[in-house]
Amino acid sequence: MKNDPIRIGINPISWSNDDLPSLGGEIPLSTALTEGKAIGYEGFELGNKFPKEPAALRDLMAGYGLDVVSGWYSGRVAERSAKDETVAVEKHLRLLAENGCKVMVYGEVAHAIQGEPVPLYKRPRFRTADDWKRYGDNLTAFATFTLSHGVRLAYHHHMGAYVESPEDVDQLMAHTGDEVGLLFDSGHTYFGGGDPLAVLDRHIGRICHVHCKDVRPGVVRLARNRHWTFLESVLNGAFTVPGDGVIDFAAIIDRLKTHGYTGWLVVEAEQDPSVAPSYAFAKKGYDTLRNLLDRATVGEAA
């Protein structure tokens, strides 16, 4: 609900996958927006099919009565200066800021293998304390710039990238300032080897955005044991929507509400829509989160 401190949005990846266009690439954006609105979602994160000009985006979303939640930015702070990054981000940052977004999803794509035909264990890593310090200082400087435009950097720990495991997240938080917010992704936390609730508790003061995806543990184990790529893991069903896997979203929402989190819960579960029909799974994700939020609110009132 619009006046709730925690709102529910969705990523268009449930309908079409930017990293793997064969998954729903033929589904028009209008279908995603129409179905998402009908289900009850209040906003969408951006994808490649959305307008790139602020006014055009604003007009499109207003026509559906939906908000712009945020949008992924492919950053390369690991290999270029914060100053260079501020130039590269300018157009995307303006698109978000002029559409009322408070956070920007930051994905570190330098040397990342998430879209490459390379097993996940070959992902890049920071090897030394100096590596982490350089990266943290550079990232904090860049985040200071985005925050000066009213948009906080929400760092997306991600399979196949420098920051994947819970230990990586710990290092990232230790080497960056508060300007750098954390995007907590339940599915990537689990796949990365962590207990989602433990990671949430450890860094809840820095969490400014939440991606809600569930996991199928058997597929995650196969992905690790058989040295699958990230996209092979997605195609084989490692991820799903809240309520369709094993992650305890009731506990996650309880922790967030107790801490006073204000922001978005975004259903973002990479799947093949021909196997996991978009509307049905998007509705299951929404209904799961809506029921848990409503139950938690009733509990508070009591």
mmCIF file of C-alpha atoms in Angstrom:
data_model
loop_
_atom_site.group_PDB
_atom_site.id
_atom_site.type_symbol
_atom_site.label_atom_id
_atom_site.label_comp_id
_atom_site.label_asym_id
_atom_site.label_seq_id
_atom_site.Cartn_x
_atom_site.Cartn_y
_atom_site.Cartn_z
ATOM 1 C CA MET A 1 0.000 0.000 0.000
ATOM 2 C CA LYS A 2 1.296 3.440 -0.941
ATOM 3 C CA ASN A 3 1.360 4.806 2.624
ATOM 4 C CA ASP A 4 3.081 1.751 4.078
ATOM 5 C CA PRO A 5 6.754 2.270 4.950
ATOM 6 C CA ILE A 6 7.515 -0.994 3.139
ATOM 7 C CA ARG A 7 6.197 -1.309 -0.408
ATOM 8 C CA ILE A 8 6.200 -4.220 -2.847
ATOM 9 C CA GLY A 9 7.655 -3.903 -6.329
ATOM 10 C CA ILE A 10 8.877 -6.280 -8.998
ATOM 11 C CA ASN A 11 11.623 -6.589 -11.560
ATOM 12 C CA PRO A 12 10.567 -7.241 -15.180
ATOM 13 C CA ILE A 13 12.880 -10.263 -15.226
ATOM 14 C CA SER A 14 9.835 -12.373 -14.333
ATOM 15 C CA TRP A 15 8.623 -11.658 -17.888
ATOM 16 C CA SER A 16 11.832 -11.151 -19.866
ATOM 17 C CA ASN A 17 15.500 -11.569 -18.977
ATOM 18 C CA ASP A 18 17.944 -8.897 -20.144
ATOM 19 C CA ASP A 19 20.954 -11.192 -19.657
ATOM 20 C CA LEU A 20 19.360 -14.057 -21.573
ATOM 21 C CA PRO A 21 16.914 -12.628 -24.144
ATOM 22 C CA SER A 22 15.759 -16.106 -25.140
ATOM 23 C CA LEU A 23 13.856 -16.090 -21.823
ATOM 24 C CA GLY A 24 10.774 -14.034 -22.568
ATOM 25 C CA GLY A 25 12.410 -11.721 -25.060
ATOM 26 C CA GLU A 26 9.233 -11.755 -27.143
ATOM 27 C CA ILE A 27 6.996 -10.597 -24.258
ATOM 28 C CA PRO A 28 6.216 -6.868 -24.644
ATOM 29 C CA LEU A 29 6.804 -4.467 -21.772
ATOM 30 C CA SER A 30 3.102 -3.566 -21.806
ATOM 31 C CA THR A 31 2.264 -7.129 -20.771
ATOM 32 C CA ALA A 32 4.573 -6.973 -17.779
ATOM 33 C CA LEU A 33 3.260 -3.584 -16.644
ATOM 34 C CA THR A 34 -0.398 -4.528 -17.124
ATOM 35 C CA GLU A 35 -0.064 -7.830 -15.305
ATOM 36 C CA GLY A 36 2.115 -6.407 -12.543
ATOM 37 C CA LYS A 37 -0.410 -3.660 -11.833
ATOM 38 C CA ALA A 38 -3.302 -6.139 -11.875
ATOM 39 C CA ILE A 39 -1.545 -8.346 -9.340
ATOM 40 C CA GLY A 40 -1.060 -5.427 -6.956
ATOM 41 C CA TYR A 41 2.552 -4.351 -7.394
ATOM 42 C CA GLU A 42 3.131 -0.634 -6.812
ATOM 43 C CA GLY A 43 6.261 -0.224 -8.898
ATOM 44 C CA PHE A 44 8.798 -1.778 -11.247
ATOM 45 C CA GLU A 45 12.540 -1.789 -11.412
ATOM 46 C CA LEU A 46 13.835 -0.941 -14.857
ATOM 47 C CA GLY A 47 14.966 -3.238 -17.644
ATOM 48 C CA ASN A 48 16.209 -2.824 -21.186
ATOM 49 C CA LYS A 49 12.707 -2.376 -22.637
ATOM 50 C CA PHE A 50 11.959 0.783 -20.634
ATOM 51 C CA PRO A 51 12.439 4.308 -22.064
ATOM 52 C CA LYS A 52 15.842 5.842 -21.326
ATOM 53 C CA GLU A 53 14.628 9.459 -21.225
ATOM 54 C CA PRO A 54 13.230 10.743 -17.896
ATOM 55 C CA ALA A 55 10.052 12.351 -19.262
ATOM 56 C CA ALA A 56 9.169 9.396 -21.481
ATOM 57 C CA LEU A 57 9.669 6.998 -18.585
ATOM 58 C CA ARG A 58 7.589 9.156 -16.255
ATOM 59 C CA ASP A 59 4.739 9.333 -18.785
ATOM 60 C CA LEU A 60 4.817 5.581 -19.410
ATOM 61 C CA MET A 61 4.664 4.644 -15.732
ATOM 62 C CA ALA A 62 2.004 7.250 -14.922
ATOM 63 C CA GLY A 63 -0.180 5.654 -17.564
ATOM 64 C CA TYR A 64 -0.148 2.422 -15.570
ATOM 65 C CA GLY A 65 -0.289 4.034 -12.128
ATOM 66 C CA LEU A 66 3.089 2.553 -11.250
ATOM 67 C CA ASP A 67 6.241 3.994 -9.662
ATOM 68 C CA VAL A 68 9.817 3.570 -10.821
ATOM 69 C CA VAL A 69 11.502 1.641 -8.001
ATOM 70 C CA SER A 70 15.115 1.732 -9.171
ATOM 71 C CA GLY A 71 17.310 0.501 -11.988
ATOM 72 C CA TRP A 72 20.406 -1.660 -12.356
ATOM 73 C CA TYR A 73 23.647 0.129 -13.155
ATOM 74 C CA SER A 74 26.585 -1.882 -14.502
ATOM 75 C CA GLY A 75 29.495 -0.281 -12.673
ATOM 76 C CA ARG A 76 33.222 -0.737 -13.158
ATOM 77 C CA VAL A 77 34.660 0.874 -10.044
ATOM 78 C CA ALA A 78 36.983 -2.139 -9.710
ATOM 79 C CA GLU A 79 38.870 -1.102 -12.822
ATOM 80 C CA ARG A 80 38.384 2.649 -13.257
ATOM 81 C CA SER A 81 38.390 5.742 -11.090
ATOM 82 C CA ALA A 82 35.421 7.111 -9.199
ATOM 83 C CA LYS A 83 35.732 10.241 -11.322
ATOM 84 C CA ASP A 84 35.403 8.247 -14.548
ATOM 85 C CA GLU A 85 32.438 6.397 -13.076
ATOM 86 C CA THR A 86 30.631 9.639 -12.254
ATOM 87 C CA VAL A 87 30.814 10.552 -15.940
ATOM 88 C CA ALA A 88 29.626 7.125 -17.050
ATOM 89 C CA VAL A 89 26.644 7.089 -14.674
ATOM 90 C CA GLU A 90 25.340 10.589 -15.438
ATOM 91 C CA LYS A 91 22.508 9.670 -17.824
ATOM 92 C CA HIS A 92 21.271 6.718 -15.784
ATOM 93 C CA LEU A 93 21.475 8.654 -12.526
ATOM 94 C CA ARG A 94 19.399 11.468 -14.014
ATOM 95 C CA LEU A 95 16.814 8.961 -15.252
ATOM 96 C CA LEU A 96 16.416 7.597 -11.717
ATOM 97 C CA ALA A 97 16.548 10.914 -9.859
ATOM 98 C CA GLU A 98 13.974 12.573 -12.110
ATOM 99 C CA ASN A 99 11.615 9.635 -11.595
ATOM 100 C CA GLY A 100 11.701 9.776 -7.815
ATOM 101 C CA CYS A 101 14.059 6.878 -7.130
ATOM 102 C CA LYS A 102 15.902 6.946 -3.801
ATOM 103 C CA VAL A 103 18.318 4.126 -4.575
ATOM 104 C CA MET A 104 20.353 2.887 -7.543
ATOM 105 C CA VAL A 105 21.053 -0.820 -7.884
ATOM 106 C CA TYR A 106 24.815 -1.084 -8.367
ATOM 107 C CA GLY A 107 26.231 -4.244 -9.904
ATOM 108 C CA GLU A 108 30.000 -4.561 -10.240
ATOM 109 C CA VAL A 109 30.545 -5.993 -13.698
ATOM 110 C CA ALA A 110 34.310 -5.506 -14.008
ATOM 111 C CA HIS A 111 35.734 -8.988 -14.650
ATOM 112 C CA ALA A 112 32.378 -10.517 -13.633
ATOM 113 C CA ILE A 113 31.354 -13.802 -15.273
ATOM 114 C CA GLN A 114 27.612 -13.780 -14.556
ATOM 115 C CA GLY A 115 26.787 -13.603 -18.261
ATOM 116 C CA GLU A 116 29.757 -15.602 -19.516
ATOM 117 C CA PRO A 117 30.093 -19.324 -20.336
ATOM 118 C CA VAL A 118 32.430 -19.751 -17.364
ATOM 119 C CA PRO A 119 31.834 -21.838 -14.191
ATOM 120 C CA LEU A 120 30.963 -19.773 -11.136
ATOM 121 C CA TYR A 121 34.032 -20.876 -9.184
ATOM 122 C CA LYS A 122 36.182 -18.909 -11.634
ATOM 123 C CA ARG A 123 34.696 -15.588 -10.553
ATOM 124 C CA PRO A 124 37.021 -12.645 -9.804
ATOM 125 C CA ARG A 125 38.227 -12.042 -6.227
ATOM 126 C CA PHE A 126 39.972 -9.373 -4.254
ATOM 127 C CA ARG A 127 42.963 -11.206 -2.798
ATOM 128 C CA THR A 128 44.511 -8.772 -0.326
ATOM 129 C CA ALA A 129 43.531 -6.183 2.277
ATOM 130 C CA ASP A 130 44.985 -3.516 -0.012
ATOM 131 C CA ASP A 131 42.715 -4.692 -2.845
ATOM 132 C CA TRP A 132 39.680 -4.301 -0.610
ATOM 133 C CA LYS A 133 40.825 -0.902 0.654
ATOM 134 C CA ARG A 134 41.357 0.483 -2.846
ATOM 135 C CA TYR A 135 38.017 -0.805 -3.984
ATOM 136 C CA GLY A 136 36.211 0.415 -0.886
ATOM 137 C CA ASP A 137 37.685 3.904 -1.087
ATOM 138 C CA ASN A 138 36.843 4.190 -4.778
ATOM 139 C CA LEU A 139 33.309 2.909 -4.263
ATOM 140 C CA THR A 140 32.674 5.258 -1.335
ATOM 141 C CA ALA A 141 33.783 8.224 -3.410
ATOM 142 C CA PHE A 142 31.430 7.195 -6.206
ATOM 143 C CA ALA A 143 28.551 6.606 -3.770
ATOM 144 C CA THR A 144 29.115 10.063 -2.294
ATOM 145 C CA PHE A 145 28.535 11.479 -5.766
ATOM 146 C CA THR A 146 25.260 9.607 -6.383
ATOM 147 C CA LEU A 147 24.021 10.570 -2.902
ATOM 148 C CA SER A 148 24.662 14.230 -3.710
ATOM 149 C CA HIS A 149 21.973 13.778 -6.382
ATOM 150 C CA GLY A 150 19.552 12.257 -3.888
ATOM 151 C CA VAL A 151 20.122 8.634 -4.922
ATOM 152 C CA ARG A 152 21.880 6.190 -2.597
ATOM 153 C CA LEU A 153 24.040 3.458 -4.067
ATOM 154 C CA ALA A 154 22.529 0.042 -3.238
ATOM 155 C CA TYR A 155 25.317 -2.487 -3.740
ATOM 156 C CA HIS A 156 24.098 -5.769 -5.227
ATOM 157 C CA HIS A 157 26.211 -8.731 -4.087
ATOM 158 C CA HIS A 158 25.907 -11.115 -7.026
ATOM 159 C CA MET A 159 26.923 -14.570 -8.170
ATOM 160 C CA GLY A 160 29.918 -14.515 -10.489
ATOM 161 C CA ALA A 161 31.219 -11.131 -9.300
ATOM 162 C CA TYR A 162 33.805 -9.830 -6.838
ATOM 163 C CA VAL A 163 31.274 -9.655 -4.006
ATOM 164 C CA GLU A 164 29.438 -12.965 -3.909
ATOM 165 C CA SER A 165 29.898 -14.730 -0.548
ATOM 166 C CA PRO A 166 28.882 -13.550 2.953
ATOM 167 C CA GLU A 167 32.577 -13.010 3.685
ATOM 168 C CA ASP A 168 32.813 -10.751 0.642
ATOM 169 C CA VAL A 169 29.838 -8.737 1.902
ATOM 170 C CA ASP A 170 31.528 -8.420 5.308
ATOM 171 C CA GLN A 171 34.686 -7.085 3.668
ATOM 172 C CA LEU A 172 32.721 -4.685 1.478
ATOM 173 C CA MET A 173 30.863 -3.218 4.440
ATOM 174 C CA ALA A 174 34.079 -2.960 6.476
ATOM 175 C CA HIS A 175 35.908 -1.054 3.736
ATOM 176 C CA THR A 176 33.187 1.385 2.659
ATOM 177 C CA GLY A 177 31.494 4.328 4.294
ATOM 178 C CA ASP A 178 27.811 4.674 5.118
ATOM 179 C CA GLU A 179 27.315 6.385 1.762
ATOM 180 C CA VAL A 180 27.417 2.858 0.303
ATOM 181 C CA GLY A 181 24.126 1.116 1.002
ATOM 182 C CA LEU A 182 23.666 -2.637 0.762
ATOM 183 C CA LEU A 183 21.113 -4.296 -1.461
ATOM 184 C CA PHE A 184 20.187 -7.463 0.423
ATOM 185 C CA ASP A 185 19.339 -10.236 -2.011
ATOM 186 C CA SER A 186 17.990 -13.324 -0.251
ATOM 187 C CA GLY A 187 18.584 -15.687 -3.175
ATOM 188 C CA HIS A 188 22.117 -14.589 -3.965
ATOM 189 C CA THR A 189 22.944 -14.762 -0.247
ATOM 190 C CA TYR A 190 21.841 -18.395 -0.101
ATOM 191 C CA PHE A 191 23.489 -19.343 -3.408
ATOM 192 C CA GLY A 192 26.652 -17.533 -2.292
ATOM 193 C CA GLY A 193 26.944 -19.852 0.707
ATOM 194 C CA GLY A 194 25.262 -17.798 3.413
ATOM 195 C CA ASP A 195 22.364 -17.924 5.821
ATOM 196 C CA PRO A 196 20.126 -15.066 4.625
ATOM 197 C CA LEU A 197 18.885 -14.200 8.113
ATOM 198 C CA ALA A 198 22.399 -14.124 9.571
ATOM 199 C CA VAL A 199 23.668 -11.822 6.814
ATOM 200 C CA LEU A 200 20.600 -9.623 7.206
ATOM 201 C CA ASP A 201 21.149 -9.312 10.960
ATOM 202 C CA ARG A 202 24.845 -8.533 10.533
ATOM 203 C CA HIS A 203 24.363 -5.664 8.091
ATOM 204 C CA ILE A 204 20.799 -4.487 8.637
ATOM 205 C CA GLY A 205 21.943 -0.943 9.424
ATOM 206 C CA ARG A 206 23.312 -0.562 5.884
ATOM 207 C CA ILE A 207 20.474 -2.230 3.964
ATOM 208 C CA CYS A 208 18.648 0.285 1.761
ATOM 209 C CA HIS A 209 17.027 -2.028 -0.790
ATOM 210 C CA VAL A 210 15.810 -5.638 -0.780
ATOM 211 C CA HIS A 211 15.509 -8.196 -3.574
ATOM 212 C CA CYS A 212 13.239 -11.090 -2.664
ATOM 213 C CA LYS A 213 14.022 -14.307 -4.464
ATOM 214 C CA ASP A 214 13.630 -17.849 -3.207
ATOM 215 C CA VAL A 215 15.843 -20.834 -3.999
ATOM 216 C CA ARG A 216 15.576 -24.495 -4.863
ATOM 217 C CA PRO A 217 18.391 -26.040 -2.770
ATOM 218 C CA GLY A 218 18.733 -29.175 -4.872
ATOM 219 C CA VAL A 219 19.416 -27.110 -7.986
ATOM 220 C CA VAL A 220 21.859 -24.872 -6.094
ATOM 221 C CA ARG A 221 23.803 -27.974 -4.993
ATOM 222 C CA LEU A 222 23.902 -29.279 -8.557
ATOM 223 C CA ALA A 223 25.107 -25.894 -9.805
ATOM 224 C CA ARG A 224 28.051 -26.009 -7.409
ATOM 225 C CA ASN A 225 28.859 -29.700 -7.844
ATOM 226 C CA ARG A 226 28.640 -29.656 -11.629
ATOM 227 C CA HIS A 227 30.444 -26.338 -12.071
ATOM 228 C CA TRP A 228 27.573 -24.650 -13.881
ATOM 229 C CA THR A 229 27.701 -21.100 -15.136
ATOM 230 C CA PHE A 230 25.346 -18.552 -13.617
ATOM 231 C CA LEU A 231 23.004 -18.657 -16.599
ATOM 232 C CA GLU A 232 22.967 -22.475 -16.568
ATOM 233 C CA SER A 233 21.939 -22.248 -12.925
ATOM 234 C CA VAL A 234 19.113 -19.879 -13.844
ATOM 235 C CA LEU A 235 17.926 -22.073 -16.722
ATOM 236 C CA ASN A 236 17.849 -25.106 -14.458
ATOM 237 C CA GLY A 237 15.703 -23.327 -11.869
ATOM 238 C CA ALA A 238 18.030 -22.335 -9.038
ATOM 239 C CA PHE A 239 15.850 -19.296 -8.278
ATOM 240 C CA THR A 240 12.123 -18.835 -7.830
ATOM 241 C CA VAL A 241 9.690 -16.381 -6.252
ATOM 242 C CA PRO A 242 9.045 -16.009 -2.500
ATOM 243 C CA GLY A 243 6.874 -18.816 -1.212
ATOM 244 C CA ASP A 244 8.113 -21.373 -3.734
ATOM 245 C CA GLY A 245 11.384 -22.343 -2.062
ATOM 246 C CA VAL A 246 12.986 -22.725 1.362
ATOM 247 C CA ILE A 247 13.899 -19.182 2.443
ATOM 248 C CA ASP A 248 12.144 -17.932 5.591
ATOM 249 C CA PHE A 249 10.640 -14.678 4.349
ATOM 250 C CA ALA A 250 8.476 -14.331 7.464
ATOM 251 C CA ALA A 251 11.619 -13.992 9.560
ATOM 252 C CA ILE A 252 13.231 -11.637 7.051
ATOM 253 C CA ILE A 253 10.229 -9.304 7.010
ATOM 254 C CA ASP A 254 9.973 -9.438 10.789
ATOM 255 C CA ARG A 255 13.621 -8.355 11.102
ATOM 256 C CA LEU A 256 13.194 -5.556 8.588
ATOM 257 C CA LYS A 257 10.076 -4.198 10.270
ATOM 258 C CA THR A 258 11.625 -4.445 13.732
ATOM 259 C CA HIS A 259 14.624 -2.476 12.523
ATOM 260 C CA GLY A 260 12.384 0.161 10.948
ATOM 261 C CA TYR A 261 13.266 -0.512 7.322
ATOM 262 C CA THR A 262 11.517 1.841 4.904
ATOM 263 C CA GLY A 263 11.745 1.090 1.230
ATOM 264 C CA TRP A 264 10.965 -1.548 -1.319
ATOM 265 C CA LEU A 265 10.726 -5.320 -1.319
ATOM 266 C CA VAL A 266 11.330 -6.282 -4.942
ATOM 267 C CA VAL A 267 10.384 -9.689 -6.306
ATOM 268 C CA GLU A 268 13.264 -10.533 -8.612
ATOM 269 C CA ALA A 269 13.543 -14.178 -9.561
ATOM 270 C CA GLU A 270 15.299 -15.188 -12.766
ATOM 271 C CA GLN A 271 13.310 -18.013 -14.348
ATOM 272 C CA ASP A 272 12.244 -19.241 -17.756
ATOM 273 C CA PRO A 273 8.661 -17.950 -18.260
ATOM 274 C CA SER A 274 7.886 -20.937 -20.472
ATOM 275 C CA VAL A 275 8.522 -23.159 -17.432
ATOM 276 C CA ALA A 276 7.432 -20.725 -14.710
ATOM 277 C CA PRO A 277 4.513 -18.728 -16.209
ATOM 278 C CA SER A 278 5.097 -15.036 -15.536
ATOM 279 C CA TYR A 279 1.692 -14.017 -14.172
ATOM 280 C CA ALA A 280 1.217 -17.033 -11.915
ATOM 281 C CA PHE A 281 4.673 -16.792 -10.371
ATOM 282 C CA ALA A 282 4.614 -12.992 -10.056
ATOM 283 C CA LYS A 283 1.282 -13.322 -8.257
ATOM 284 C CA LYS A 284 2.618 -16.015 -5.935
ATOM 285 C CA GLY A 285 5.569 -13.789 -5.015
ATOM 286 C CA TYR A 286 3.326 -10.784 -4.385
ATOM 287 C CA ASP A 287 0.748 -12.717 -2.376
ATOM 288 C CA THR A 288 3.456 -14.263 -0.200
ATOM 289 C CA LEU A 289 5.023 -10.901 0.673
ATOM 290 C CA ARG A 290 1.681 -9.089 1.026
ATOM 291 C CA ASN A 291 0.344 -11.693 3.459
ATOM 292 C CA LEU A 292 3.535 -11.623 5.531
ATOM 293 C CA LEU A 293 3.569 -7.827 5.681
ATOM 294 C CA ASP A 294 -0.098 -7.670 6.633
ATOM 295 C CA ARG A 295 0.365 -10.335 9.298
ATOM 296 C CA ALA A 296 3.340 -8.495 10.751
ATOM 297 C CA THR A 297 1.362 -5.236 10.809
ATOM 298 C CA VAL A 298 -1.562 -6.923 12.614
ATOM 299 C CA GLY A 299 0.903 -8.378 15.105
ATOM 300 C CA GLU A 300 2.292 -4.901 15.825
ATOM 301 C CA ALA A 301 -1.191 -3.473 16.317
ATOM 302 C CA ALA A 302 -2.084 -6.229 18.748
#
